[in-house]
Short mmCIF file of C-alpha atoms (C1' of nucleotides) in Angstrom, two decimals:
data_model
loop_
_atom_site.label_atom_id
_atom_site.label_comp_id
_atom_site.label_asym_id
_atom_site.label_seq_id
_atom_site.Cartn_x
_atom_site.Cartn_y
_atom_site.Cartn_z
CA MET A 1 121.09 102.41 83.03
CA THR A 2 119.79 101.62 79.66
CA GLU A 3 120.44 98.39 78.42
CA PRO A 4 123.66 98.10 76.30
CA THR A 5 123.04 97.10 72.93
CA GLU A 6 123.31 93.30 73.50
CA PRO A 7 123.85 91.35 70.77
CA SER A 8 120.41 89.42 70.00
CA ASP A 9 119.89 86.48 70.02
CA PRO A 10 118.02 84.65 67.06
CA ARG A 11 117.72 81.39 68.83
CA ASP A 12 115.47 83.29 71.57
CA LEU A 13 113.90 85.56 69.29
CA PRO A 14 113.53 85.09 65.77
CA ASP A 15 110.87 88.05 65.88
CA PRO A 16 111.86 91.08 67.28
CA SER A 17 109.66 93.73 65.58
CA ASP A 18 106.78 92.78 67.28
CA LEU A 19 108.26 92.21 71.31
CA PRO A 20 109.45 94.90 73.36
CA ASP A 21 113.59 94.98 73.92
CA ASP A 22 114.81 93.50 76.71
CA ALA A 23 115.36 96.32 79.20
CA ASP A 24 110.68 95.74 78.84
CA LEU A 25 110.78 92.66 79.43
CA LEU A 26 113.01 92.53 82.10
CA ARG A 27 110.06 94.92 83.69
CA LEU A 28 107.29 92.60 82.63
CA ASP A 29 108.98 89.26 83.97
CA ARG A 30 109.46 91.25 87.10
CA GLN A 31 106.05 91.83 87.54
CA ILE A 32 105.11 88.82 86.22
CA CYS A 33 106.70 86.46 88.82
CA PHE A 34 105.83 89.17 91.61
CA SER A 35 102.29 88.85 90.87
CA LEU A 36 102.36 85.31 90.68
CA ASN A 37 104.71 85.15 93.90
CA ALA A 38 102.29 87.58 96.11
CA ALA A 39 99.22 85.63 94.49
CA SER A 40 100.87 82.34 95.90
CA ARG A 41 101.48 83.36 98.89
CA ALA A 42 98.44 85.26 99.81
CA PHE A 43 96.53 82.32 99.16
CA GLY A 44 98.75 80.95 101.35
CA GLY A 45 98.23 83.21 104.18
CA VAL A 46 94.28 82.94 103.82
CA TYR A 47 94.45 79.25 103.77
CA ARG A 48 96.30 79.45 106.82
CA VAL A 49 93.97 81.14 108.80
CA LEU A 50 91.71 79.04 107.54
CA LEU A 51 92.88 76.13 108.68
CA LYS A 52 94.70 77.07 111.64
CA ASP A 53 91.72 75.36 114.09
CA LEU A 54 91.77 72.38 111.65
CA GLY A 55 95.17 71.79 112.58
CA LEU A 56 96.19 71.70 109.08
CA THR A 57 99.20 73.40 106.91
CA TYR A 58 98.10 73.78 103.42
CA PRO A 59 100.00 71.31 101.59
CA GLN A 60 98.57 68.81 104.37
CA TYR A 61 95.19 70.21 103.64
CA LEU A 62 95.22 69.62 99.78
CA VAL A 63 96.09 65.80 100.61
CA MET A 64 93.55 65.45 102.20
CA LEU A 65 91.40 66.95 99.76
CA VAL A 66 92.78 64.80 97.37
CA LEU A 67 91.94 61.45 100.04
CA TRP A 68 88.66 62.42 100.54
CA GLU A 69 87.48 62.98 97.01
CA ARG A 70 89.47 59.97 95.80
CA GLY A 71 89.66 57.56 99.01
CA ASP A 72 92.61 55.59 99.67
CA LEU A 73 95.89 56.27 97.89
CA PRO A 74 99.51 54.93 97.22
CA VAL A 75 101.96 57.62 97.82
CA LYS A 76 102.65 57.45 94.40
CA ARG A 77 99.03 58.30 93.14
CA ILE A 78 98.86 61.28 95.55
CA GLY A 79 102.09 62.43 94.50
CA GLU A 80 100.77 62.34 90.55
CA TYR A 81 97.77 64.37 91.83
CA LEU A 82 99.84 67.02 93.66
CA ARG A 83 102.99 66.75 92.11
CA LEU A 84 104.64 66.09 94.63
CA ASP A 85 107.83 63.51 95.26
CA SER A 86 108.61 61.20 98.18
CA GLY A 87 110.99 63.59 99.89
CA THR A 88 107.65 66.16 100.31
CA LEU A 89 105.21 63.36 101.29
CA SER A 90 106.84 61.21 103.35
CA PRO A 91 107.35 63.61 106.07
CA LEU A 92 103.95 65.63 105.65
CA LEU A 93 102.11 61.82 105.68
CA LYS A 94 104.08 61.19 108.75
CA ARG A 95 102.63 64.37 110.60
CA LEU A 96 99.47 63.54 109.09
CA GLU A 97 99.55 59.71 110.35
CA ALA A 98 101.08 61.28 113.62
CA ALA A 99 97.73 63.93 114.02
CA GLY A 100 95.89 60.48 113.71
CA LEU A 101 94.00 61.48 109.84
CA VAL A 102 95.65 58.40 108.24
CA ARG A 103 97.02 55.55 108.04
CA ARG A 104 100.07 54.15 106.55
CA GLU A 105 100.61 50.66 105.51
CA ARG A 106 102.84 48.81 102.89
CA SER A 107 100.62 47.55 100.14
CA PRO A 108 100.38 43.61 100.24
CA GLU A 109 100.41 42.62 96.86
CA ASP A 110 103.40 44.75 96.05
CA GLU A 111 105.54 45.54 99.67
CA ARG A 112 107.20 48.54 98.02
CA SER A 113 104.32 50.81 98.04
CA VAL A 114 102.72 52.66 100.53
CA THR A 115 98.71 52.50 100.91
CA VAL A 116 97.64 55.56 102.27
CA SER A 117 94.15 55.57 104.41
CA LEU A 118 91.61 57.75 105.81
CA THR A 119 90.67 57.06 109.81
CA ASP A 120 87.65 58.26 111.25
CA GLU A 121 89.21 60.98 112.73
CA GLY A 122 90.04 61.98 109.12
CA SER A 123 87.09 61.32 107.59
CA ALA A 124 85.38 63.30 110.11
CA LEU A 125 87.58 66.33 109.37
CA ARG A 126 86.01 66.75 105.92
CA GLU A 127 82.77 68.35 107.73
CA ARG A 128 84.47 70.61 109.69
CA ALA A 129 86.47 71.77 106.64
CA GLY A 130 82.95 71.79 104.75
CA ARG A 131 83.03 75.77 105.34
CA VAL A 132 86.65 76.35 104.28
CA PRO A 133 85.60 77.20 100.53
CA ARG A 134 82.78 79.30 101.31
CA ARG A 135 85.12 81.72 103.16
CA LEU A 136 87.77 80.84 100.40
CA LEU A 137 86.19 82.10 97.77
CA ALA A 138 84.74 85.00 99.20
CA ALA A 139 87.84 86.14 100.69
CA THR A 140 89.15 86.46 96.81
CA GLY A 141 86.20 88.78 96.27
CA LEU A 142 86.24 87.49 92.70
CA PRO A 143 83.04 85.85 91.26
CA VAL A 144 82.93 82.45 90.45
CA GLU A 145 83.38 82.20 86.75
CA GLU A 146 86.11 84.99 87.02
CA LEU A 147 88.47 82.42 89.47
CA THR A 148 87.10 79.21 87.15
CA ALA A 149 88.29 81.32 83.92
CA LEU A 150 91.34 82.09 86.28
CA ARG A 151 92.52 78.56 86.99
CA ALA A 152 92.01 77.66 83.24
CA LEU A 153 94.59 80.05 82.28
CA LEU A 154 96.86 78.69 85.21
CA ASP A 155 96.59 75.54 83.83
CA GLN A 156 97.11 76.63 80.48
CA VAL A 157 100.04 78.35 81.91
CA THR A 158 101.27 74.81 83.68
CA LEU A 159 100.87 72.97 81.09
CA ALA A 160 103.21 75.28 78.51
CA LEU A 161 105.66 75.78 81.35
CA ASP A 162 106.25 71.57 82.11
CA THR A 163 105.87 71.11 78.61
CA ALA A 164 109.00 73.37 77.91
CA VAL A 165 111.03 72.85 80.92
CA PRO A 166 112.95 69.36 79.53
CA GLU A 167 113.67 71.83 75.47
CA LEU A 168 115.12 74.02 78.41
CA ALA A 169 117.19 71.64 80.33
CA ALA A 170 118.47 69.65 77.58
CA LYS A 171 119.97 71.95 75.66
CA ASP A 172 123.43 74.08 76.28
CA MET B 1 79.58 90.05 95.11
CA THR B 2 76.33 89.63 93.24
CA GLU B 3 75.88 85.85 92.79
CA PRO B 4 76.24 84.37 89.41
CA THR B 5 72.94 82.52 88.63
CA GLU B 6 75.18 80.91 85.54
CA PRO B 7 77.81 78.64 85.72
CA SER B 8 79.89 79.61 82.85
CA ASP B 9 81.30 75.55 83.54
CA PRO B 10 78.55 72.48 84.05
CA ARG B 11 81.00 70.39 84.68
CA ASP B 12 82.05 72.60 87.86
CA LEU B 13 79.35 73.78 88.77
CA PRO B 14 76.52 71.09 87.94
CA ASP B 15 73.57 72.71 89.85
CA PRO B 16 72.91 76.26 87.78
CA SER B 17 69.90 76.89 89.86
CA ASP B 18 71.07 78.49 92.86
CA LEU B 19 74.41 79.05 94.49
CA PRO B 20 76.74 75.89 94.56
CA ASP B 21 76.77 73.57 97.44
CA ASP B 22 79.66 72.97 99.73
CA ALA B 23 80.76 69.72 97.42
CA ASP B 24 80.89 72.03 94.46
CA LEU B 25 82.43 74.52 96.42
CA LEU B 26 84.68 72.22 97.57
CA ARG B 27 85.87 70.89 94.40
CA LEU B 28 85.97 74.41 92.74
CA ASP B 29 88.07 75.26 96.14
CA ARG B 30 90.85 72.00 94.99
CA GLN B 31 90.55 73.01 91.56
CA ILE B 32 91.63 76.66 92.16
CA CYS B 33 94.21 76.01 94.93
CA PHE B 34 95.97 73.17 93.02
CA SER B 35 95.90 75.02 89.92
CA LEU B 36 97.88 78.19 91.55
CA ASN B 37 99.61 75.75 93.26
CA ALA B 38 100.93 74.08 90.28
CA ALA B 39 101.78 77.32 88.34
CA SER B 40 103.82 78.52 91.32
CA ARG B 41 105.76 75.69 91.20
CA ALA B 42 105.85 75.11 87.60
CA PHE B 43 106.76 79.30 87.01
CA GLY B 44 109.58 77.89 89.52
CA GLY B 45 110.61 74.99 87.83
CA VAL B 46 111.52 77.09 84.90
CA TYR B 47 113.18 80.06 86.31
CA ARG B 48 115.25 76.87 88.14
CA VAL B 49 116.74 75.79 84.71
CA LEU B 50 116.99 79.11 83.43
CA LEU B 51 118.94 80.68 86.76
CA LYS B 52 120.83 77.85 86.79
CA ASP B 53 124.20 79.17 84.86
CA LEU B 54 123.31 82.83 86.60
CA GLY B 55 123.87 80.51 90.37
CA LEU B 56 120.80 82.24 91.37
CA THR B 57 117.88 80.77 92.99
CA TYR B 58 114.38 82.07 92.32
CA PRO B 59 114.22 84.19 95.58
CA GLN B 60 117.54 85.43 95.26
CA TYR B 61 117.00 86.58 91.26
CA LEU B 62 113.70 88.29 92.78
CA VAL B 63 116.15 90.53 94.86
CA MET B 64 118.52 91.19 92.49
CA LEU B 65 115.77 92.47 90.19
CA VAL B 66 114.93 94.33 92.83
CA LEU B 67 118.50 96.23 93.55
CA TRP B 68 118.92 96.38 89.70
CA GLU B 69 115.88 98.55 88.88
CA ARG B 70 116.13 100.22 92.34
CA GLY B 71 119.64 100.55 93.71
CA ASP B 72 121.04 100.01 96.83
CA LEU B 73 118.41 99.78 98.78
CA PRO B 74 117.30 98.86 103.10
CA VAL B 75 116.49 95.57 104.04
CA LYS B 76 112.82 97.20 104.86
CA ARG B 77 112.83 98.22 101.53
CA ILE B 78 113.49 94.93 99.47
CA GLY B 79 111.11 93.22 102.69
CA GLU B 80 108.39 95.62 100.98
CA TYR B 81 108.57 95.28 97.27
CA LEU B 82 108.64 91.26 98.03
CA ARG B 83 106.60 91.34 100.79
CA LEU B 84 109.40 89.00 102.09
CA ASP B 85 110.71 89.72 106.38
CA SER B 86 113.68 89.34 108.13
CA GLY B 87 113.00 85.97 108.33
CA THR B 88 113.80 85.22 104.75
CA LEU B 89 115.80 87.87 103.58
CA SER B 90 118.57 87.76 106.29
CA PRO B 91 119.99 84.46 105.31
CA LEU B 92 118.97 84.67 101.83
CA LEU B 93 120.87 88.18 101.73
CA LYS B 94 123.75 86.37 103.77
CA ARG B 95 124.16 83.97 100.61
CA LEU B 96 123.75 86.62 97.81
CA GLU B 97 127.41 88.62 99.69
CA ALA B 98 128.84 85.41 100.14
CA ALA B 99 128.38 84.78 96.58
CA GLY B 100 130.46 88.61 96.07
CA LEU B 101 127.03 89.86 94.41
CA VAL B 102 125.92 92.47 97.10
CA ARG B 103 127.59 94.06 99.78
CA ARG B 104 125.76 94.75 103.57
CA GLU B 105 126.32 97.84 105.14
CA ARG B 106 125.31 99.12 108.72
CA SER B 107 123.14 102.39 108.07
CA PRO B 108 125.37 105.30 109.18
CA GLU B 109 122.64 107.68 109.88
CA ASP B 110 120.06 104.86 111.30
CA GLU B 111 122.40 102.16 112.75
CA ARG B 112 119.19 99.53 112.61
CA SER B 113 118.94 100.09 109.54
CA VAL B 114 121.38 97.86 106.80
CA THR B 115 122.04 98.95 102.92
CA VAL B 116 122.19 96.31 100.72
CA SER B 117 124.07 97.55 97.36
CA LEU B 118 125.36 96.07 94.66
CA THR B 119 128.90 94.85 93.75
CA ASP B 120 130.50 95.37 90.28
CA GLU B 121 130.26 91.66 90.17
CA GLY B 122 126.38 91.83 91.30
CA SER B 123 125.74 94.85 88.76
CA ALA B 124 127.44 92.78 85.68
CA LEU B 125 125.43 89.63 86.63
CA ARG B 126 122.30 92.07 84.95
CA GLU B 127 124.21 91.45 81.71
CA ARG B 128 124.10 87.81 82.05
CA ALA B 129 120.14 87.81 82.67
CA GLY B 130 119.24 89.71 80.26
CA ARG B 131 117.72 87.05 77.95
CA VAL B 132 115.93 85.45 81.64
CA PRO B 133 112.72 87.18 80.93
CA ARG B 134 112.60 86.38 76.95
CA ARG B 135 113.31 82.91 77.72
CA LEU B 136 110.72 82.45 80.13
CA LEU B 137 107.66 84.36 78.48
CA ALA B 138 108.36 82.36 75.74
CA ALA B 139 107.95 79.19 77.90
CA THR B 140 104.96 80.48 78.82
CA GLY B 141 103.41 80.03 75.32
CA LEU B 142 100.62 82.88 76.23
CA PRO B 143 101.17 86.66 74.07
CA VAL B 144 102.60 89.34 76.50
CA GLU B 145 98.66 90.89 76.08
CA GLU B 146 97.16 87.45 78.01
CA LEU B 147 100.42 87.61 80.64
CA THR B 148 99.69 91.25 81.69
CA ALA B 149 96.01 90.60 82.13
CA LEU B 150 96.85 87.15 84.01
CA ARG B 151 99.75 89.54 86.27
CA ALA B 152 96.44 92.12 87.10
CA LEU B 153 93.81 89.29 87.85
CA LEU B 154 96.69 88.11 90.30
CA ASP B 155 97.13 91.30 91.80
CA GLN B 156 93.48 91.87 91.99
CA VAL B 157 92.80 88.65 94.00
CA THR B 158 96.14 89.36 96.01
CA LEU B 159 94.61 92.60 97.28
CA ALA B 160 91.64 91.09 98.04
CA LEU B 161 92.65 88.55 99.97
CA ASP B 162 95.20 90.41 101.83
CA THR B 163 92.62 92.72 102.87
CA ALA B 164 90.57 89.68 104.07
CA VAL B 165 93.47 87.83 106.27
CA PRO B 166 92.79 90.26 109.31
CA GLU B 167 89.10 89.80 109.21
CA LEU B 168 89.16 86.71 109.17
CA ALA B 169 92.40 86.02 111.43
CA ALA B 170 90.02 88.85 113.94
CA LYS B 171 87.32 86.68 114.95
CA ASP B 172 86.41 83.20 115.22
"C1'" DC C 1 116.26 30.69 86.76
"C1'" DG C 2 119.54 34.18 87.53
"C1'" DC C 3 120.79 38.94 87.55
"C1'" DA C 4 120.59 43.76 86.01
"C1'" DA C 5 117.49 47.50 85.27
"C1'" DT C 6 113.60 49.52 87.06
"C1'" DT C 7 110.15 51.24 90.43
"C1'" DC C 8 108.81 52.93 95.24
"C1'" DA C 9 109.24 55.12 99.24
"C1'" DA C 10 112.70 56.58 102.61
"C1'" DT C 11 116.25 59.72 104.34
"C1'" DT C 12 119.67 63.59 103.24
"C1'" DG C 13 120.92 67.90 102.58
"C1'" DC C 14 119.92 73.02 101.08
"C1'" DG C 15 117.14 76.70 100.63
"C1'" DC C 16 112.94 79.21 101.10
"C1'" DA C 17 108.50 81.19 104.18
"C1'" DC C 18 106.66 82.29 108.41
"C1'" DA C 19 106.14 82.83 113.55
"C1'" DA C 20 107.89 83.96 117.78
"C1'" DC C 21 111.12 85.89 119.41
"C1'" DT C 22 115.54 88.54 120.92
"C1'" DT C 23 118.86 92.11 120.26
"C1'" DA C 24 119.80 97.09 119.43
"C1'" DA C 25 118.92 101.71 118.30
"C1'" DT C 26 115.54 105.79 117.63
"C1'" DC C 27 111.73 107.75 118.72
"C1'" DG C 28 108.43 110.42 121.45
"C1'" DC C 29 105.68 111.44 125.22
"C1'" DG C 30 105.08 112.97 129.78
"C1'" DC D 1 115.95 114.77 130.24
"C1'" DG D 2 114.17 109.89 130.74
"C1'" DC D 3 111.67 105.71 129.85
"C1'" DG D 4 108.64 102.59 127.83
"C1'" DA D 5 107.50 101.77 123.06
"C1'" DT D 6 108.66 100.98 118.28
"C1'" DT D 7 111.25 99.88 114.59
"C1'" DA D 8 115.02 96.84 111.93
"C1'" DA D 9 117.63 93.32 111.78
"C1'" DG D 10 118.73 89.03 113.00
"C1'" DT D 11 117.99 84.11 115.02
"C1'" DT D 12 115.57 80.11 116.32
"C1'" DG D 13 112.48 76.20 115.21
"C1'" DT D 14 108.82 73.96 111.99
"C1'" DG D 15 107.46 72.91 107.58
"C1'" DC D 16 107.41 72.74 102.77
"C1'" DG D 17 109.95 72.16 97.60
"C1'" DC D 18 112.99 69.68 95.38
"C1'" DA D 19 117.68 67.33 93.79
"C1'" DA D 20 120.15 63.82 94.84
"C1'" DT D 21 120.99 59.10 97.26
"C1'" DT D 22 119.71 54.56 99.85
"C1'" DG D 23 117.46 50.22 100.04
"C1'" DA D 24 114.29 47.56 99.32
"C1'" DA D 25 110.47 44.78 96.20
"C1'" DT D 26 109.15 44.26 91.79
"C1'" DT D 27 109.92 43.43 86.79
"C1'" DG D 28 112.12 41.57 82.75
"C1'" DC D 29 115.46 40.40 79.61
"C1'" DG D 30 118.36 36.75 78.26
#
DNA sequence: CGCAATTCAATTGCGCACAACTTAATCGCG
DNA sequence: CGCGATTAAGTTGTGCGCAATTGAATTGCG
């Protein structure tokens, strides 16, 4: 039903005049998170199909993209590029290693660090992956400049959200 | 569908004379999937913080939103709204039931179907969730109109991708 | 120098996403 | 009516995301 008039929170909404009420915001919130969730999973579905004959999952493909572009990297750097921690990367990299696509070696100059490098097979896979982007971009049905704009908007939101998290987490 | 003849961003498309080559597409592909992935996880992070004191995860919140808005629903319908199958929903709904927020009952007129309904506690949680959307929208740093535009763009892409998947999966 | 703090990777545990399969109920065609 | 096809939910197994913890190596400060 309609919301009982909630005690407004001046901390959250100092200027209510130009904003819709809670019910409208709840609806928009639902739409935004639904849409983003759906889009993320829709991309995942397309990648799953495109990557199937490469034997890669979507996150594994992201790691391979980083290695193809940047060359050998320690786990730490890969995690920074992809915003993933070792809890996610360690088992993922083990699977890539088991598939013969990468090597993992303790760095001689810092034994804490593990350097991930491409095997010949891993490098060769790049050629076979060459058609993936074109097929993906075609599947979106959007022209390149719109996708670029979408990317920019997403990056902007991501930056704002990442900035907001510590503030939200810090208080209470 | 018609190819863009001018790149809006020379940083991304250094070759204005023709369709971008595979290397450029690979780069754009990387950016798009990185950005979408990052945005999706950034939203997840904010929701995680905002939902912490409600005791809900992000997907559980999505289910509660559907129930708050539509009332009692069979599992099937919830899955349609959220694009989730029973493999995901069954354990999730069990956890919501264990938390005392929903009931699950076999439908009398169709014993295959399970109707999910809100408990008093589940309905009451709606009030406590009232401030979540506002705080989330504020965290994005974008005005409502831009978020609405973003949502529309995401929905458009999702539709296109979902349409493309069967074709991609069918051949090759 | 010595020891505490920090850093990096790995591990553990939990929840979600999805494919493949199972079980049970319903539908519908002949 | 009967039986195969379909449908709904649940189960199993794999992989990802993340928090929390562990263990080993390095750093830095007194």
